[in-house]
Amino acid sequence: MNMKSFLKLLTAGLLASATVIAPGTAANALDEQQKKEFGAFIREYLIANPEIMLEVQDALEKKQQDTRTSQASEGIAANSKAIFSTASDITLGNPNGDVTIVEFFDYNCTYCKRALTDMETILSSDKKVRFILKEFPILGPDSMAAHRVASAFKAIAPEKYPQFHKQLLGGPQRATEQTAIAVATTLGVSEAAIRKSMKDNPNDQQIRATYELANNLGVTGTPFYVVGNEAVFGAVGHEELSSKISNIRSCGKATC
């Protein structure tokens, strides 16, 4: 089939498709033989040019990313207070910093574990950054239980939470209620105190609020960052995060 014939069949196919939108157009614009020829040509062309499938995949991923970014941007603008000023969140670094990074994380997220060093690198090298940790347990019952222990630990010994966070997230063990309590006891908080706090002050409302916020931002995984006015999906590394920090200081936006 030459290109002229292909274009003719393509046009006919589009006309046939148009009947879904405009009833009355000929529904049988392609006969059975033309459909076979059309399908055979497409197959032959794709086999001869498989790189097209990569281009299609790239275009799809870009479109999906653009959609996510747009939803997140709108969500950040509409939920600024919940993102940057929730009292139950832990703030590390400079509480009066000129740039704020917010990280949604799960204690059992492998990528969050790797990203722990990114946060530590930024905080050790830049004393003007405010870093907010937002607990977002999405990886099953163990994660939920570990985060409940973390919430209780914060209520009892907030000054020790950075150490707790580093040990639980940075450790090789799976985060569960028991492993989280074990970390807490090494830092001087008893299991009895943890369990009493969990009973007296359950963090269900806090978790629900974080889930609702994440839904508004289009968050589907961890880690997820908000850097200034911009959403950052995934563990992108400290260099990219630092670059966005510099951009905010130079032009007022994460991407200049």
mmCIF file of C-alpha atoms in Angstrom, residues 20 55 61 83 90 92 134 145 152 163 165 179 201 213 245 251 256:
data_model
loop_
_atom_site.group_PDB
_atom_site.id
_atom_site.type_symbol
_atom_site.label_atom_id
_atom_site.label_comp_id
_atom_site.label_asym_id
_atom_site.label_seq_id
_atom_site.Cartn_x
_atom_site.Cartn_y
_atom_site.Cartn_z
ATOM 1 C CA VAL A 20 -19.811 8.405 17.283
ATOM 2 C CA GLU A 55 7.867 8.431 21.205
ATOM 3 C CA GLU A 61 4.201 10.210 30.171
ATOM 4 C CA ILE A 83 0.678 22.378 53.606
ATOM 5 C CA ILE A 90 7.550 18.355 62.533
ATOM 6 C CA LEU A 92 13.465 20.665 60.979
ATOM 7 C CA LYS A 134 4.369 15.284 56.781
ATOM 8 C CA ALA A 145 0.977 1.386 62.969
ATOM 9 C CA ALA A 152 2.823 9.346 70.063
ATOM 10 C CA GLN A 163 16.615 11.200 66.019
ATOM 11 C CA HIS A 165 12.833 9.755 62.450
ATOM 12 C CA THR A 179 10.163 -1.800 65.532
ATOM 13 C CA ASN A 201 -4.392 10.902 71.577
ATOM 14 C CA LEU A 213 -4.617 17.110 51.412
ATOM 15 C CA ILE A 245 15.836 26.384 46.527
ATOM 16 C CA CYS A 251 13.369 34.608 41.003
ATOM 17 C CA CYS A 256 12.692 30.257 36.905
#
